[in-house]
Amino acid sequence: MAGRDYSVVEKHLAELAAEGEARLQAGTSALDVVEFTVAEMESCGMYVAGKGSAPNTAGYVELDASIMDGASREAGAVAAIVGVVNPISVARGVLRATPHVMLAGQGALAFAKLEGFELVEDPDNYYVLPVGIYEHEIHEQKHGTVGAVALDTHGGLAAATSTGGTLGKLEGRIGDSPLIGPGTWADDDVAISFTGTGEHIIRSGGAISIAHKVAAGATVATAIDEVLAEIERLGGDAGVIVATADGRIEMAYNSDGMKRAAVSSSSPVYATTFD
Ligand code: GLY
């Protein structure tokens, strides 16, 4: 909400963006950097993802995440996974170690255990109310998601998205974030991650709608505007971050605000929530 102080979160986002930029400058791939950045946001408890997630109506936390490499179109995702610290890293594991794109529920957890991903030891005492959400506004906040997009020094694009989903969601509900297409997309031209009400993002096509419009000749800004307008027409709110192969960064939303940060080799770190 405008007027509230999100400076702690903005500072954290600025630091993460700077760390991501340093890694990219050192030659790390965009895929590694988006996984690292999203994993940090999952682990810190400041966002509605990973440690900052809220329980579903059955009283336990189910998480969604996905990751995609633009050049290879390789992708991995987990949906309604329970009990892992970093769903985005399990999603990367699905990309790396299986012939599949998505694992869900018990199968996703079994895979995470088999591959040795870090588990939540004590779920009753692990999850926290995110710093960016004020106690009294928890019922106003309908959703939260973290995402990252990057262009590396080799010209590779990648996108990653992770969420605890919408607050008060039904057990087993899966949103846009683990879906390659609506929630996350990367190809040779764009890398895209969405936040917002997943049902509306899915029904608008979300990230891949933007990618298709850009491939058909639209500017990225126009493509974003058209998809956000469709989400709004359907009754939802959303935000999106996009990185392009020619080094541009676009971030837009039709919600009250979107905590976000950006940096490039030609522009300093920028972090904000509104404007
Ligand atoms: N965009 C997050 C969700 O709807 O689950």
Short mmCIF file of C-alpha atoms and ligand atoms in Angstrom, two decimals:
data_model
loop_
_atom_site.label_atom_id
_atom_site.label_comp_id
_atom_site.label_asym_id
_atom_site.label_seq_id
_atom_site.Cartn_x
_atom_site.Cartn_y
_atom_site.Cartn_z
CA MET A 1 0.00 0.00 0.00
CA ALA A 2 1.25 3.50 -0.85
CA GLY A 3 2.53 5.37 2.18
CA ARG A 4 3.86 2.29 3.94
CA ASP A 5 7.54 1.77 4.53
CA TYR A 6 9.02 -1.03 2.46
CA SER A 7 12.60 0.24 2.80
CA VAL A 8 13.90 -2.94 4.47
CA VAL A 9 12.64 -5.08 1.61
CA GLU A 10 13.81 -2.58 -1.02
CA LYS A 11 17.30 -2.58 0.54
CA HIS A 12 17.33 -6.37 0.48
CA LEU A 13 16.23 -6.42 -3.16
CA ALA A 14 18.91 -3.86 -4.09
CA GLU A 15 21.59 -5.99 -2.42
CA LEU A 16 20.37 -9.11 -4.20
CA ALA A 17 20.32 -7.34 -7.55
CA ALA A 18 23.87 -6.11 -6.97
CA GLU A 19 25.01 -9.63 -6.05
CA GLY A 20 23.30 -11.04 -9.16
CA GLU A 21 24.98 -8.42 -11.33
CA ALA A 22 28.39 -9.24 -9.82
CA ARG A 23 27.86 -12.91 -10.59
CA LEU A 24 26.79 -12.14 -14.16
CA GLN A 25 29.83 -9.90 -14.65
CA ALA A 26 31.99 -12.78 -13.44
CA GLY A 27 30.56 -14.93 -16.23
CA THR A 28 27.98 -16.94 -14.28
CA SER A 29 25.06 -18.07 -16.43
CA ALA A 30 21.68 -16.33 -16.28
CA LEU A 31 20.15 -19.68 -15.25
CA ASP A 32 22.45 -19.95 -12.23
CA VAL A 33 21.86 -16.32 -11.27
CA VAL A 34 18.05 -16.48 -11.37
CA GLU A 35 18.11 -19.69 -9.33
CA PHE A 36 20.47 -18.11 -6.78
CA THR A 37 18.41 -14.92 -6.52
CA VAL A 38 15.07 -16.67 -6.10
CA ALA A 39 16.54 -19.17 -3.61
CA GLU A 40 17.77 -16.25 -1.50
CA MET A 41 14.29 -14.74 -1.49
CA GLU A 42 12.77 -18.12 -0.55
CA SER A 43 15.17 -18.67 2.33
CA CYS A 44 15.02 -15.25 3.97
CA GLY A 45 11.34 -15.17 5.01
CA MET A 46 10.77 -11.65 3.71
CA TYR A 47 8.48 -12.60 0.82
CA VAL A 48 5.48 -14.84 0.16
CA ALA A 49 7.64 -17.70 -1.07
CA GLY A 50 9.58 -20.40 0.75
CA LYS A 51 9.96 -19.43 4.43
CA GLY A 52 7.52 -16.51 4.14
CA SER A 53 4.64 -18.64 2.86
CA ALA A 54 1.26 -19.03 4.56
CA PRO A 55 -0.66 -22.30 5.01
CA ASN A 56 -3.49 -23.48 2.76
CA THR A 57 -6.99 -24.01 4.14
CA ALA A 58 -5.95 -27.48 5.35
CA GLY A 59 -3.29 -25.83 7.54
CA TYR A 60 -0.03 -26.63 5.81
CA VAL A 61 2.27 -24.89 3.32
CA GLU A 62 2.34 -26.00 -0.32
CA LEU A 63 4.79 -24.28 -2.67
CA ASP A 64 5.11 -23.75 -6.44
CA ALA A 65 8.21 -22.82 -8.47
CA SER A 66 9.60 -22.95 -11.99
CA ILE A 67 12.72 -22.06 -13.93
CA MET A 68 13.53 -21.83 -17.65
CA ASP A 69 16.65 -21.41 -19.78
CA GLY A 70 16.00 -19.32 -22.88
CA ALA A 71 18.58 -20.68 -25.32
CA SER A 72 17.89 -24.37 -24.74
CA ARG A 73 14.21 -23.97 -23.73
CA GLU A 74 15.00 -26.42 -20.91
CA ALA A 75 12.64 -25.98 -17.99
CA GLY A 76 11.84 -27.44 -14.60
CA ALA A 77 9.02 -26.95 -12.12
CA VAL A 78 7.52 -28.19 -8.89
CA ALA A 79 3.89 -27.74 -7.88
CA ALA A 80 2.21 -28.13 -4.48
CA ILE A 81 5.47 -29.33 -2.99
CA VAL A 82 5.65 -29.62 0.80
CA GLY A 83 8.60 -29.41 3.16
CA VAL A 84 11.51 -28.17 1.05
CA VAL A 85 13.52 -25.04 1.83
CA ASN A 86 14.14 -24.03 -1.80
CA PRO A 87 11.46 -25.11 -4.29
CA ILE A 88 13.31 -23.24 -7.05
CA SER A 89 16.36 -25.46 -6.62
CA VAL A 90 14.18 -28.57 -6.74
CA ALA A 91 12.66 -27.15 -9.95
CA ARG A 92 16.20 -26.72 -11.31
CA GLY A 93 16.82 -30.33 -10.28
CA VAL A 94 13.80 -31.42 -12.33
CA LEU A 95 15.28 -29.56 -15.30
CA ARG A 96 18.71 -31.10 -14.80
CA ALA A 97 18.03 -34.65 -13.66
CA THR A 98 14.73 -35.78 -15.17
CA PRO A 99 13.18 -36.01 -18.64
CA HIS A 100 10.16 -34.12 -17.26
CA VAL A 101 9.24 -30.47 -16.88
CA MET A 102 7.11 -30.65 -13.72
CA LEU A 103 6.78 -32.81 -10.64
CA ALA A 104 3.94 -32.25 -8.17
CA GLY A 105 2.98 -33.13 -4.61
CA GLN A 106 4.34 -36.35 -3.11
CA GLY A 107 6.35 -37.17 -6.22
CA ALA A 108 8.09 -33.80 -6.11
CA LEU A 109 8.98 -34.30 -2.44
CA ALA A 110 10.23 -37.83 -3.09
CA PHE A 111 12.45 -36.46 -5.86
CA ALA A 112 13.74 -33.69 -3.58
CA LYS A 113 14.63 -36.24 -0.89
CA LEU A 114 16.30 -38.56 -3.40
CA GLU A 115 18.42 -35.69 -4.77
CA GLY A 116 19.36 -34.46 -1.29
CA PHE A 117 17.69 -31.03 -1.35
CA GLU A 118 17.40 -29.29 2.01
CA LEU A 119 14.18 -30.13 3.87
CA VAL A 120 12.23 -28.10 6.43
CA GLU A 121 12.94 -29.89 9.71
CA ASP A 122 10.21 -28.33 11.84
CA PRO A 123 7.40 -26.90 9.69
CA ASP A 124 5.40 -25.72 12.75
CA ASN A 125 8.19 -23.31 13.67
CA TYR A 126 9.82 -22.58 10.30
CA TYR A 127 7.38 -20.36 8.41
CA VAL A 128 7.10 -16.66 9.25
CA LEU A 129 5.00 -13.64 8.32
CA PRO A 130 7.02 -11.79 5.65
CA VAL A 131 8.61 -8.48 6.63
CA GLY A 132 6.93 -6.73 3.73
CA ILE A 133 3.45 -7.64 4.95
CA TYR A 134 2.11 -5.80 7.94
CA GLU A 135 0.24 -7.95 10.48
CA HIS A 136 -2.95 -5.95 10.09
CA GLU A 137 -2.94 -6.21 6.29
CA ILE A 138 -2.46 -9.98 6.04
CA HIS A 139 -6.09 -10.36 5.01
CA GLU A 140 -5.77 -7.58 2.38
CA GLN A 141 -2.75 -9.26 0.80
CA LYS A 142 -4.17 -11.84 -1.58
CA HIS A 143 -0.93 -13.22 -2.98
CA GLY A 144 2.81 -12.87 -3.21
CA THR A 145 5.45 -14.25 -5.52
CA VAL A 146 9.16 -13.80 -6.11
CA GLY A 147 10.81 -13.87 -9.50
CA ALA A 148 14.03 -13.10 -11.30
CA VAL A 149 15.03 -12.60 -14.92
CA ALA A 150 18.56 -12.20 -16.24
CA LEU A 151 20.68 -11.76 -19.36
CA ASP A 152 24.21 -13.09 -19.03
CA THR A 153 27.46 -12.07 -20.69
CA HIS A 154 27.13 -14.98 -23.15
CA GLY A 155 23.76 -13.63 -24.36
CA GLY A 156 21.71 -16.21 -22.48
CA LEU A 157 18.37 -15.34 -20.92
CA ALA A 158 16.68 -17.12 -18.00
CA ALA A 159 13.66 -16.68 -15.75
CA ALA A 160 12.63 -18.14 -12.39
CA THR A 161 9.50 -17.78 -10.25
CA SER A 162 8.51 -19.08 -6.81
CA THR A 163 5.51 -18.62 -4.54
CA GLY A 164 3.55 -19.72 -1.53
CA GLY A 165 0.50 -19.03 -3.68
CA THR A 166 -2.59 -17.05 -2.88
CA LEU A 167 -3.41 -16.59 0.80
CA GLY A 168 -6.22 -18.88 1.98
CA LYS A 169 -5.87 -21.12 -1.07
CA LEU A 170 -7.51 -24.52 -1.12
CA GLU A 171 -5.37 -27.59 -0.49
CA GLY A 172 -3.93 -28.71 -3.83
CA ARG A 173 -4.51 -25.37 -5.57
CA ILE A 174 -1.78 -24.62 -8.11
CA GLY A 175 -1.30 -21.16 -9.58
CA ASP A 176 0.62 -19.73 -12.51
CA SER A 177 4.06 -19.71 -10.90
CA PRO A 178 5.04 -23.34 -11.61
CA LEU A 179 3.57 -23.23 -15.10
CA ILE A 180 6.05 -22.81 -17.93
CA GLY A 181 4.13 -20.43 -20.17
CA PRO A 182 1.89 -18.38 -17.87
CA GLY A 183 4.16 -17.82 -14.84
CA THR A 184 7.63 -18.24 -16.29
CA TRP A 185 9.00 -18.05 -19.81
CA ALA A 186 12.40 -17.60 -21.45
CA ASP A 187 13.48 -17.87 -25.10
CA ASP A 188 16.11 -16.22 -27.31
CA ASP A 189 14.45 -12.79 -27.08
CA VAL A 190 12.86 -12.41 -23.65
CA ALA A 191 12.88 -13.77 -20.10
CA ILE A 192 9.66 -13.19 -18.15
CA SER A 193 8.37 -13.81 -14.62
CA PHE A 194 4.84 -12.99 -13.42
CA THR A 195 3.38 -12.19 -10.02
CA GLY A 196 -0.30 -11.68 -9.23
CA THR A 197 -3.52 -13.63 -9.05
CA GLY A 198 -2.57 -16.87 -10.72
CA GLU A 199 -6.01 -17.82 -11.96
CA HIS A 200 -6.23 -14.62 -14.02
CA ILE A 201 -2.64 -14.89 -15.23
CA ILE A 202 -3.26 -18.45 -16.44
CA ARG A 203 -6.46 -17.43 -18.22
CA SER A 204 -4.70 -14.54 -19.99
CA GLY A 205 -1.82 -16.71 -21.14
CA GLY A 206 0.56 -14.64 -19.01
CA ALA A 207 4.27 -14.67 -19.85
CA ILE A 208 4.05 -16.62 -23.08
CA SER A 209 1.41 -14.23 -24.38
CA ILE A 210 3.93 -11.43 -23.98
CA ALA A 211 6.61 -13.51 -25.70
CA HIS A 212 4.33 -14.33 -28.64
CA LYS A 213 3.34 -10.69 -29.07
CA VAL A 214 7.01 -9.66 -29.06
CA ALA A 215 7.85 -12.39 -31.58
CA ALA A 216 5.05 -11.05 -33.77
CA GLY A 217 6.59 -7.58 -33.74
CA ALA A 218 5.08 -5.77 -30.76
CA THR A 219 7.33 -3.75 -28.48
CA VAL A 220 7.86 -5.34 -25.06
CA ALA A 221 6.05 -2.40 -23.41
CA THR A 222 3.02 -2.79 -25.67
CA ALA A 223 2.93 -6.56 -25.17
CA ILE A 224 3.05 -6.12 -21.39
CA ASP A 225 0.31 -3.46 -21.47
CA GLU A 226 -1.97 -5.70 -23.53
CA VAL A 227 -1.55 -8.73 -21.28
CA LEU A 228 -1.92 -6.72 -18.06
CA ALA A 229 -5.06 -5.13 -19.54
CA GLU A 230 -6.48 -8.58 -20.27
CA ILE A 231 -5.71 -9.73 -16.71
CA GLU A 232 -7.47 -6.63 -15.40
CA ARG A 233 -10.44 -7.25 -17.70
CA LEU A 234 -10.71 -10.74 -16.22
CA GLY A 235 -10.75 -9.22 -12.72
CA GLY A 236 -7.18 -9.90 -11.62
CA ASP A 237 -4.13 -7.93 -10.67
CA ALA A 238 -0.59 -8.76 -11.65
CA GLY A 239 2.93 -7.58 -12.18
CA VAL A 240 5.65 -8.72 -14.53
CA ILE A 241 9.40 -8.40 -14.97
CA VAL A 242 11.03 -8.84 -18.38
CA ALA A 243 14.64 -8.91 -19.56
CA THR A 244 15.40 -8.75 -23.27
CA ALA A 245 18.24 -10.06 -25.42
CA ASP A 246 19.28 -6.48 -26.22
CA GLY A 247 19.73 -5.69 -22.53
CA ARG A 248 16.52 -3.88 -21.67
CA ILE A 249 14.60 -4.38 -18.44
CA GLU A 250 10.84 -3.79 -18.27
CA MET A 251 8.81 -4.00 -15.04
CA ALA A 252 5.09 -3.19 -14.89
CA TYR A 253 2.05 -3.93 -12.72
CA ASN A 254 -1.62 -3.11 -12.38
CA SER A 255 -1.72 -3.78 -8.62
CA ASP A 256 -1.12 -1.17 -5.88
CA GLY A 257 2.61 -1.66 -6.07
CA MET A 258 5.32 -4.22 -6.80
CA LYS A 259 8.52 -4.56 -4.79
CA ARG A 260 11.24 -4.80 -7.38
CA ALA A 261 14.87 -4.08 -8.23
CA ALA A 262 16.87 -3.89 -11.42
CA VAL A 263 20.47 -3.37 -12.47
CA SER A 264 22.45 -3.64 -15.68
CA SER A 265 26.00 -3.08 -16.88
CA SER A 266 24.91 0.40 -18.01
CA SER A 267 22.58 1.43 -15.15
CA PRO A 268 22.99 1.41 -11.36
CA VAL A 269 20.87 -0.62 -8.95
CA TYR A 270 17.32 0.65 -8.71
CA ALA A 271 14.88 -0.65 -6.07
CA THR A 272 11.35 0.56 -5.40
CA THR A 273 7.79 -0.55 -4.63
CA PHE A 274 5.62 2.12 -6.21
CA ASP A 275 5.84 4.45 -9.30
N1 GLY B 1 0.98 -15.80 -8.76
C1 GLY B 1 1.02 -16.64 -7.65
C2 GLY B 1 -0.14 -17.52 -7.51
O1 GLY B 1 -1.24 -17.14 -7.93
O2 GLY B 1 -0.02 -18.58 -6.96
#
